[in-house]
Coordinates of C-alpha atoms and ligand atoms in Angstrom, one line a residue:
X25 CA -94.7 -33.4 125.0
X26 CA -92.8 -36.4 125.8
X27 CA -88.4 -36.2 126.3
X28 CA -86.4 -39.4 125.0
X29 CA -83.1 -40.5 125.4
X30 CA -80.7 -42.4 123.0
X31 CA -79.0 -45.6 124.7
X32 CA -75.7 -46.1 123.7
X33 CA -73.7 -49.3 124.0
X34 CA -70.2 -48.1 126.3
X35 CA -68.2 -50.2 124.5
X36 CA -69.0 -49.1 121.2
X37 CA -71.1 -45.4 121.4
X38 CA -73.7 -47.4 119.3
X39 CA -77.2 -46.2 119.6
X40 CA -79.1 -49.5 121.1
X41 CA -82.3 -48.4 121.7
X42 CA -84.1 -45.2 121.9
X43 CA -86.5 -44.9 125.1
X44 CA -89.5 -42.3 125.9
X45 CA -89.3 -41.1 129.5
X46 CA -92.1 -40.3 131.7
X47 CA -93.5 -37.1 132.5
X48 CA -94.8 -35.9 135.6
X49 CA -98.2 -36.5 134.7
X50 CA -97.8 -40.6 134.0
X51 CA -95.3 -40.7 136.7
X52 CA -98.2 -39.5 138.8
X53 CA -100.7 -42.0 136.9
X54 CA -98.5 -44.6 138.1
X55 CA -98.5 -43.5 142.0
X56 CA -102.1 -43.7 141.8
X57 CA -102.0 -47.2 139.9
X58 CA -100.0 -47.8 142.7
X59 CA -101.8 -46.9 145.5
X60 CA -104.5 -48.7 144.4
X61 CA -103.9 -51.3 143.5
X62 CA -101.9 -51.9 146.9
X63 CA -105.7 -52.2 148.5
X64 CA -106.1 -55.7 146.9
X65 CA -102.1 -56.6 147.3
X66 CA -102.3 -56.4 151.0
X67 CA -105.2 -58.4 151.5
X68 CA -103.8 -61.4 148.9
X69 CA -103.5 -64.3 151.2
X70 CA -99.6 -64.9 152.6
X71 CA -98.8 -68.1 151.1
X72 CA -100.0 -66.9 147.1
X73 CA -97.9 -63.7 147.1
X74 CA -95.1 -65.9 148.3
X75 CA -95.8 -68.6 145.4
X76 CA -96.2 -65.1 143.5
X77 CA -92.7 -64.3 144.6
X78 CA -91.0 -67.9 143.8
X79 CA -92.8 -67.5 139.9
X80 CA -91.3 -64.3 139.2
X81 CA -88.0 -65.6 140.6
X82 CA -88.8 -68.7 137.9
X83 CA -89.1 -66.1 135.5
X84 CA -86.1 -64.2 135.5
X85 CA -84.6 -67.9 135.6
X86 CA -86.1 -68.4 132.7
X87 CA -84.8 -65.1 131.1
X88 CA -81.4 -65.0 132.5
X89 CA -79.5 -65.0 129.1
X90 CA -81.3 -62.2 127.7
X91 CA -81.1 -59.6 131.2
X92 CA -77.9 -60.5 130.8
X93 CA -77.5 -59.7 127.2
X94 CA -79.1 -56.7 127.6
X95 CA -76.7 -55.7 130.6
X96 CA -73.8 -56.1 128.7
X97 CA -75.5 -54.0 126.0
X98 CA -77.1 -51.2 127.9
X99 CA -74.2 -51.0 130.5
X100 CA -71.3 -52.8 129.3
X101 CA -71.0 -54.8 132.6
X102 CA -68.9 -58.4 131.5
X103 CA -71.0 -61.3 130.3
X104 CA -69.8 -62.9 133.8
X105 CA -70.7 -60.5 136.3
X106 CA -74.1 -60.1 134.2
X107 CA -75.0 -63.6 134.8
X108 CA -74.3 -63.5 138.4
X109 CA -76.9 -59.8 138.3
X110 CA -79.6 -61.6 136.7
X111 CA -79.0 -64.4 139.0
X112 CA -79.0 -62.2 141.9
X113 CA -82.5 -61.0 141.2
X114 CA -83.8 -64.8 141.1
X115 CA -81.9 -65.8 144.3
X116 CA -83.0 -62.4 146.2
X117 CA -87.1 -63.2 145.0
X118 CA -86.3 -66.5 146.1
X119 CA -85.2 -65.3 149.4
X120 CA -87.9 -63.1 150.1
X121 CA -90.8 -65.2 149.0
X122 CA -90.0 -67.1 152.2
X123 CA -91.3 -64.0 153.8
X124 CA -95.0 -63.3 153.9
X125 CA -95.3 -66.9 156.0
X126 CA -92.7 -66.0 158.6
X127 CA -93.6 -62.3 158.9
X128 CA -95.0 -62.6 162.9
X129 CA -96.1 -59.8 164.9
X130 CA -95.3 -60.9 169.1
X131 CA -97.6 -61.4 171.7
X132 CA -96.4 -59.7 174.9
X133 CA -97.3 -60.0 178.2
X134 CA -99.4 -57.6 179.6
X135 CA -101.7 -56.9 182.3
X136 CA -105.5 -56.9 181.9
X137 CA -105.7 -58.3 178.2
X138 CA -103.8 -59.5 175.3
X139 CA -101.3 -57.4 173.3
X140 CA -100.4 -57.7 169.6
X141 CA -98.4 -56.6 167.1
X142 CA -98.0 -56.4 163.7
X143 CA -95.7 -55.4 160.5
X144 CA -97.9 -53.8 158.0
X145 CA -96.8 -52.4 155.0
X146 CA -96.3 -48.6 154.1
X147 CA -98.6 -48.5 150.6
X148 CA -96.6 -47.0 147.8
X149 CA -92.2 -47.5 147.5
X150 CA -90.7 -45.5 145.7
X151 CA -87.3 -46.8 144.5
X152 CA -84.4 -45.0 142.9
X153 CA -81.9 -47.1 141.1
X154 CA -78.7 -45.9 139.5
X155 CA -76.7 -47.2 136.8
X156 CA -73.7 -49.3 138.3
X157 CA -75.8 -52.0 139.4
X158 CA -79.4 -51.8 137.6
X159 CA -80.8 -55.6 138.4
X160 CA -79.8 -56.7 141.9
X161 CA -80.0 -52.6 143.5
X162 CA -84.0 -52.9 141.7
X163 CA -84.1 -56.4 143.1
X164 CA -82.9 -55.7 146.7
X165 CA -85.6 -52.7 147.0
X166 CA -88.4 -54.1 145.5
X167 CA -88.3 -58.1 146.7
X168 CA -89.0 -57.4 150.1
X169 CA -91.2 -54.1 150.1
X170 CA -93.7 -56.7 148.0
X171 CA -93.3 -59.6 149.9
X172 CA -94.0 -57.0 152.9
X173 CA -97.8 -55.9 151.3
X174 CA -96.3 -52.6 149.6
X175 CA -96.3 -52.0 146.0
X176 CA -93.1 -50.9 144.1
X177 CA -92.6 -47.9 141.5
X178 CA -89.3 -48.0 140.5
X179 CA -87.3 -45.4 138.1
X180 CA -84.1 -46.5 136.2
X181 CA -80.9 -44.6 135.9
X182 CA -81.4 -42.5 132.5
X183 CA -78.6 -44.7 131.4
X184 CA -79.5 -47.8 132.3
X185 CA -83.1 -48.9 132.0
X186 CA -83.4 -51.6 129.7
X187 CA -83.0 -54.9 132.5
X188 CA -85.9 -52.9 134.4
X189 CA -88.3 -52.6 131.9
X190 CA -88.0 -56.3 131.2
X191 CA -87.8 -57.2 135.2
X192 CA -91.6 -55.3 135.0
X193 CA -92.6 -57.3 131.8
X194 CA -91.5 -60.4 133.7
X195 CA -93.1 -59.8 136.8
X196 CA -96.6 -59.7 135.1
X197 CA -96.0 -62.7 132.8
X198 CA -95.6 -64.0 136.4
X199 CA -98.8 -63.2 137.5
X200 CA -98.3 -60.0 140.0
X201 CA -100.9 -57.9 139.6
X202 CA -101.1 -54.7 137.3
X203 CA -100.1 -52.3 139.4
X204 CA -97.9 -53.9 141.7
X205 CA -94.1 -53.1 140.0
X206 CA -94.1 -50.6 137.8
X207 CA -91.1 -49.4 136.2
X208 CA -90.9 -45.5 135.4
X209 CA -88.4 -44.4 133.2
X210 CA -87.3 -40.8 133.6
X211 CA -84.8 -38.3 134.9
X212 CA -84.8 -38.1 138.8
X213 CA -85.0 -34.6 138.6
X214 CA -88.3 -35.0 137.8
X215 CA -89.9 -38.9 138.4
X216 CA -87.3 -39.3 141.7
X217 CA -88.1 -35.9 143.0
X218 CA -91.8 -36.8 142.6
X219 CA -91.3 -40.4 145.0
X220 CA -90.1 -37.7 147.3
X221 CA -93.1 -35.0 146.8
X222 CA -96.0 -37.3 146.1
X223 CA -97.9 -37.9 149.1
X224 CA -99.2 -41.3 148.6
X225 CA -95.5 -42.6 148.2
X226 CA -94.8 -43.6 151.2
X227 CA -91.0 -44.5 151.4
X228 CA -88.4 -43.9 149.5
X229 CA -85.5 -46.5 148.9
X230 CA -82.5 -44.2 146.9
X231 CA -78.8 -46.1 145.9
X232 CA -76.8 -43.1 143.8
X233 CA -74.2 -40.1 145.5
X234 CA -74.7 -38.7 148.6
X235 CA -75.1 -35.5 146.7
X236 CA -78.7 -36.4 145.7
X237 CA -79.2 -39.4 148.8
X238 CA -79.1 -36.0 150.8
X239 CA -81.3 -34.3 148.7
X240 CA -84.0 -36.8 148.9
X241 CA -83.6 -37.3 152.4
X242 CA -84.3 -32.9 152.8
X243 CA -87.8 -33.6 150.8
X244 CA -88.6 -36.2 152.6
X245 CA -88.8 -34.6 155.5
X246 CA -91.6 -32.7 154.5
X247 CA -93.7 -35.2 155.3
X248 CA -91.9 -37.2 157.6
X249 CA -91.6 -39.6 154.7
X250 CA -89.1 -42.8 155.3
X251 CA -85.9 -43.0 153.7
X252 CA -83.2 -45.7 153.2
X253 CA -79.8 -44.3 151.3
X254 CA -77.2 -46.2 149.9
X255 CA -75.0 -43.9 149.2
X256 CA -71.1 -44.4 148.0
X257 CA -67.9 -45.5 149.2
X258 CA -63.7 -44.9 149.5
X259 CA -63.0 -47.9 151.4
X260 CA -60.3 -49.2 152.4
X261 CA -58.4 -52.6 151.7
X262 CA -56.2 -53.1 155.0
X263 CA -53.1 -55.7 154.0
X264 CA -51.1 -56.5 157.6
X265 CA -47.7 -57.2 157.7
X266 CA -48.7 -61.3 158.7
X267 CA -50.9 -61.7 155.1
X268 CA -51.2 -64.2 153.3
X269 CA -49.7 -61.6 150.6
X270 CA -49.7 -63.2 147.2
X271 CA -52.9 -63.8 147.7
X272 CA -53.6 -60.5 149.2
X273 CA -52.1 -59.4 146.1
X274 CA -53.4 -61.7 143.4
X275 CA -57.1 -60.6 144.9
X276 CA -56.4 -56.5 144.8
X277 CA -58.0 -55.5 141.6
X278 CA -60.7 -57.8 141.9
X279 CA -61.9 -55.5 145.1
X280 CA -61.6 -52.3 143.2
X281 CA -61.7 -52.8 139.3
X282 CA -64.6 -54.6 139.6
X283 CA -67.3 -53.6 137.3
X284 CA -64.7 -51.2 136.1
X285 CA -64.5 -49.2 139.5
X286 CA -68.6 -48.2 139.5
X287 CA -68.8 -50.1 142.4
X288 CA -70.0 -48.0 145.6
X289 CA -68.1 -51.0 148.1
X290 CA -64.6 -50.6 145.6
X291 CA -61.3 -50.8 148.0
X292 CA -60.3 -48.0 146.6
X293 CA -57.3 -47.3 149.7
X294 CA -55.1 -50.2 149.4
X295 CA -53.1 -49.5 153.1
X296 CA -50.4 -52.0 153.2
X297 CA -48.4 -52.3 156.6
X298 CA -45.1 -50.3 155.8
X299 CA -42.3 -53.3 156.6
X300 CA -44.1 -55.0 153.1
X301 CA -44.8 -52.1 151.4
X302 CA -42.0 -52.8 148.3
X303 CA -42.9 -56.8 148.5
X304 CA -46.8 -56.3 148.2
X305 CA -46.4 -53.3 145.7
X306 CA -43.9 -55.6 143.6
X307 CA -46.1 -58.7 143.6
X308 CA -49.4 -56.0 143.0
X309 CA -47.5 -55.2 139.8
X310 CA -48.3 -58.8 137.3
X311 CA -51.9 -58.8 139.1
X312 CA -53.2 -55.7 137.2
X313 CA -51.6 -56.8 134.4
X314 CA -53.2 -59.6 134.5
X315 CA -56.9 -57.7 134.3
X316 CA -58.3 -57.9 130.9
X317 CA -59.9 -55.2 129.6
X318 CA -61.8 -55.5 126.6
X319 CA -65.5 -56.5 124.8
X320 CA -67.4 -57.3 127.5
X321 CA -69.5 -59.9 125.7
X322 CA -66.1 -62.1 125.9
X323 CA -66.1 -64.5 127.9
X324 CA -61.9 -63.9 129.2
X325 CA -63.1 -60.3 129.8
X326 CA -62.2 -59.2 133.2
X327 CA -63.1 -55.3 132.8
X328 CA -65.7 -53.7 130.7
X329 CA -65.9 -49.8 130.0
X330 CA -67.1 -47.2 131.8
X331 CA -70.9 -46.6 131.6
X332 CA -70.3 -43.2 130.1
X333 CA -68.6 -40.4 128.4
X334 CA -69.2 -38.2 131.5
X335 CA -68.0 -40.4 133.7
X336 CA -64.7 -40.9 131.3
X337 CA -64.1 -37.2 131.8
X338 CA -65.0 -37.3 135.8
X339 CA -62.2 -40.9 136.2
X340 CA -60.0 -39.0 134.1
X341 CA -59.6 -36.1 136.1
X342 CA -58.0 -38.1 138.6
X343 CA -55.5 -38.9 136.7
X344 CA -54.4 -35.9 135.2
X345 CA -51.0 -35.3 134.0
X346 CA -48.3 -35.4 135.3
X347 CA -49.8 -37.6 138.4
X348 CA -48.1 -40.0 140.2
X349 CA -49.1 -43.0 138.2
X350 CA -46.7 -46.1 139.8
X351 CA -49.0 -48.6 137.0
X352 CA -51.2 -49.1 135.0
X353 CA -53.1 -51.6 132.4
X354 CA -54.2 -51.6 128.8
X355 CA -57.8 -50.5 127.6
X356 CA -59.0 -50.2 124.0
X357 CA -57.8 -47.4 121.8
X358 CA -61.5 -46.3 119.4
X359 CA -64.7 -45.7 120.1
X360 CA -66.1 -46.8 124.0
X361 CA -65.5 -45.6 127.1
X362 CA -62.3 -47.7 127.4
X363 CA -60.2 -46.4 131.1
X364 CA -57.4 -48.6 132.2
X365 CA -56.6 -50.0 135.6
X366 CA -54.5 -47.3 137.1
X367 CA -52.9 -47.6 140.6
X368 CA -51.7 -44.0 142.0
X369 CA -48.6 -44.5 145.0
X370 CA -47.2 -42.0 146.1
X371 CA -50.4 -39.9 147.3
X372 CA -51.0 -37.0 150.0
X373 CA -54.2 -37.5 152.3
X374 CA -55.7 -34.6 151.7
X375 CA -55.2 -35.4 147.5
X376 CA -58.5 -36.1 146.1
X377 CA -57.3 -39.5 145.1
X378 CA -57.4 -40.3 148.2
X379 CA -60.4 -38.7 149.9
X380 CA -63.1 -39.3 147.0
X381 CA -65.5 -41.3 145.1
X382 CA -63.6 -42.0 141.7
X383 CA -65.7 -44.2 140.8
X384 CA -63.4 -45.8 138.4
X385 CA -60.7 -48.2 138.1
X386 CA -58.3 -45.9 139.9
X387 CA -56.6 -47.1 142.9
X388 CA -54.4 -45.6 145.8
X389 CA -51.6 -47.4 147.8
X390 CA -50.8 -45.9 150.9
X391 CA -48.5 -47.1 153.7
X392 CA -49.3 -47.7 157.4
X393 CA -47.3 -47.9 160.6
X394 CA -49.2 -50.4 162.7
X395 CA -52.8 -51.6 163.3
X396 CA -53.8 -48.4 165.4
X397 CA -52.7 -46.3 162.7
X398 CA -54.8 -48.9 160.0
X399 CA -58.0 -48.1 161.9
X400 CA -57.0 -44.1 162.0
X401 CA -56.5 -44.4 158.0
X402 CA -59.4 -46.2 157.5
X403 CA -62.2 -44.1 158.7
X404 CA -60.7 -40.5 158.0
X405 CA -63.2 -41.2 155.3
X406 CA -66.9 -39.5 154.9
X407 CA -67.5 -42.9 154.0
X408 CA -68.1 -45.9 155.4
X409 CA -69.5 -48.4 153.6
X410 CA -67.4 -51.8 153.2
X411 CA -63.4 -52.6 153.6
X412 CA -61.3 -56.1 153.9
X413 CA -58.8 -56.9 155.8
X414 CA -56.0 -59.3 155.1
X415 CA -54.2 -61.0 158.2
X416 CA -53.8 -64.5 159.8
X417 CA -54.4 -63.1 163.0
X418 CA -57.9 -63.9 163.8
X419 CA -57.8 -61.7 166.5
X420 CA -56.1 -59.0 165.1
X421 CA -59.2 -59.8 161.9
X422 CA -61.6 -59.4 165.0
X423 CA -60.3 -56.2 166.3
X424 CA -59.5 -54.3 163.3
X425 CA -63.4 -55.5 161.4
X426 CA -64.4 -54.2 165.3
X427 CA -62.4 -50.8 165.1
X428 CA -63.4 -49.8 161.4
X429 CA -66.7 -47.7 161.0
X430 CA -67.9 -49.2 158.2
X431 CA -71.1 -51.6 157.5
X432 CA -69.6 -54.1 155.7
X433 CA -66.3 -55.9 155.9
X434 CA -64.8 -58.8 155.1
X435 CA -61.5 -60.7 156.0
X436 CA -59.0 -62.5 153.6
X437 CA -62.0 -61.7 151.2
X438 CA -63.5 -58.7 148.6
X439 CA -67.0 -59.8 149.4
X440 CA -69.5 -57.7 150.5
X441 CA -73.0 -58.8 148.6
X442 CA -74.9 -62.0 150.1
X443 CA -78.7 -61.6 149.8
X444 CA -79.1 -63.4 153.3
X445 CA -77.1 -60.7 155.2
X446 CA -77.6 -57.1 155.8
X447 CA -75.5 -54.4 154.1
X448 CA -75.5 -51.0 154.4
X449 CA -73.4 -47.7 155.3
X450 CA -72.0 -45.8 158.3
X451 CA -71.7 -42.2 158.2
X452 CA -72.1 -40.4 154.6
X453 CA -72.4 -44.3 153.3
X454 CA -76.0 -44.2 153.7
X455 CA -79.2 -44.5 156.2
X456 CA -81.2 -48.3 156.9
X457 CA -80.0 -51.8 156.0
X458 CA -80.5 -53.6 152.8
X459 CA -81.1 -57.3 151.8
X460 CA -80.4 -60.2 155.4
X461 CA -83.2 -61.6 157.4
X462 CA -84.3 -58.1 158.9
X463 CA -84.8 -55.7 155.5
X464 CA -88.9 -56.4 156.1
X465 CA -89.0 -53.9 159.0
X466 CA -88.0 -51.8 156.2
X467 CA -90.9 -52.1 154.7
X468 CA -93.4 -52.1 157.5
X469 CA -94.9 -49.4 160.9
X470 CA -94.9 -52.1 163.9
X471 CA -98.6 -51.7 165.1
X472 CA -99.7 -52.9 168.5
X473 CA -103.3 -53.9 169.5
X474 CA -104.2 -53.5 173.1
X475 CA -107.4 -56.2 173.7
X476 CA -109.3 -55.9 177.4
X477 CA -110.1 -59.0 178.5
Ligands
NAP512 P1 -77.5 -40.3 141.1 O1 -77.0 -39.3 140.4 O2 -77.1 -40.1 142.6 O3 -78.8 -41.3 140.6 C1 -78.6 -42.0 141.6 C2 -80.0 -41.9 141.3 O4 -80.8 -41.4 141.1 C3 -81.1 -42.1 139.3 O5 -81.6 -43.0 139.4 C4 -81.1 -40.9 139.2 O6 -81.9 -40.5 138.0 C5 -81.3 -41.0 140.5 N1 -81.5 -38.9 140.7 C6 -80.4 -37.8 140.2 N2 -81.3 -36.9 140.6 C7 -82.5 -37.1 141.5 C8 -83.0 -36.1 142.2 N3 -82.9 -34.9 142.2 N4 -84.1 -36.2 142.8 C9 -84.3 -37.8 142.6 N5 -83.6 -39.0 142.6 C10 -82.1 -38.4 141.6 O7 -76.2 -41.6 140.9 P2 -75.4 -41.7 139.2 O8 -74.3 -41.2 139.5 O9 -76.0 -42.1 139.1 O10 -74.4 -43.2 140.5 C11 -73.3 -43.4 141.4 C12 -73.7 -43.0 142.5 O11 -73.9 -43.9 143.6 C13 -72.0 -43.1 143.4 O12 -71.3 -42.1 144.0 C14 -72.0 -44.5 144.1 O13 -71.0 -44.7 145.2 C15 -73.5 -44.9 144.6 N6 -74.0 -46.1 145.2 C16 -74.1 -46.6 145.9 C17 -74.4 -47.6 146.2 C18 -74.5 -48.9 147.9 O14 -75.4 -49.2 147.4 N7 -74.0 -47.5 148.8 C19 -74.6 -48.6 145.3 C20 -74.1 -47.9 143.3 C21 -74.3 -47.2 143.6 P3 -80.9 -40.1 136.6 O15 -80.7 -41.4 135.7 O16 -82.0 -39.6 135.8 O17 -79.9 -39.0 137.2
MG513 MG1 -75.3 -38.7 138.6

């Protein structure tokens, strides 16, 4: 019996498409095809594997506008963001197309012979993708995995499979052999779980909630199966009194409300030095009102809808009647999963809005005394994914960056993601790193070979 899933446009609640979800038999068949394809893919000459990845990148580039439009329709991303996301897939593929021919082992001096190391691919890699950034997060898994010689089965989120399905088609058009990259739309509890339990899947890359991540890690323990986990966040945006306050205030909404706050790197706690707290709030208010919320297909829109009715309900629960709403922007009324940009202050340190990941356009603003206080508050979280530091003092910026327990920090900027630099979390924000020069290590085993001379 096949089960289907209705995909709704989050901006209008209209039906976009109905998708058939894979069952257990289809999942197992795909995993077996991937295991068979691995035997030849791993032996494709490095230069040819590189060429295929570059052709895949070119196919994505040629389809960029179509991919972006699909994401606007399926996920409610603004068209500007969606174009960036499709471009990121292209860039990540191009970046890792350089890897197969540069994936060096080492010759290590030893007595009595020659010692060599090889980076062997793992086999079939299972990639589980959430709904918030369907394209980039898929590519951060499949591009380095394929470059290292693995084959990939990828499960998109039930809510957002359309761009992943299209990327699978583009891979085939570009000449990747059948079975090398397969997209399997289906339920996490079924297809995702099968990646964990199937012995032919040799690694799981999971991006999503910390709760599901814990379950996947525990499940993978049964086969000592390696995992990469990219999980939640509650990142701090630390603003010191000596910062360019105009710039910090103008940038703060983008640091948390981008993608309607559905961003694991969202700087959802703004910590402001007490001596400039009131001044900063005065500058923040117009910046919040400048966030135009509306039709994501409109080039001028800054923020679109939330992904689903369920997400709207979750986000709304953080702003109950009587919540300390300091400023609030506007959002369309009527159909669609809309929530306005919202600033909460003052909040208690044990308030859910201060502690929990909201994954929506809600931010708290809290004052701090001094540098030590700022670092302590930033670290007072089970999460540690990203964060920003605003100051004109370079020494302080570096001290605080070294003190904050998070994987991705930016100074006088909110940028967290560059394909050439490592990305991932401390503490309960995850395990392992994606992107950057070392990502192939997460998709290979090191083999040591000694040859007696
Ligand atoms: P989620 O519920 O954890 O789902 C993520 C993915 O896992 C989906 O494809 C889901 O499938 C699947 N899944 C669900 N239960 C599963 C299970 N038991 N076994 C295997 N797979 C399972 O997360 P979400 O609600 O989609 O996304 C929001 C969360 O992701 C936030 O907490 C956010 O911080 C985190 N996130 C982190 C990063 C990062 O890089 N650190 C990036 C993006 C998102 P279904 O669609 O069928 O449920
Ligand atoms: Mg979920």
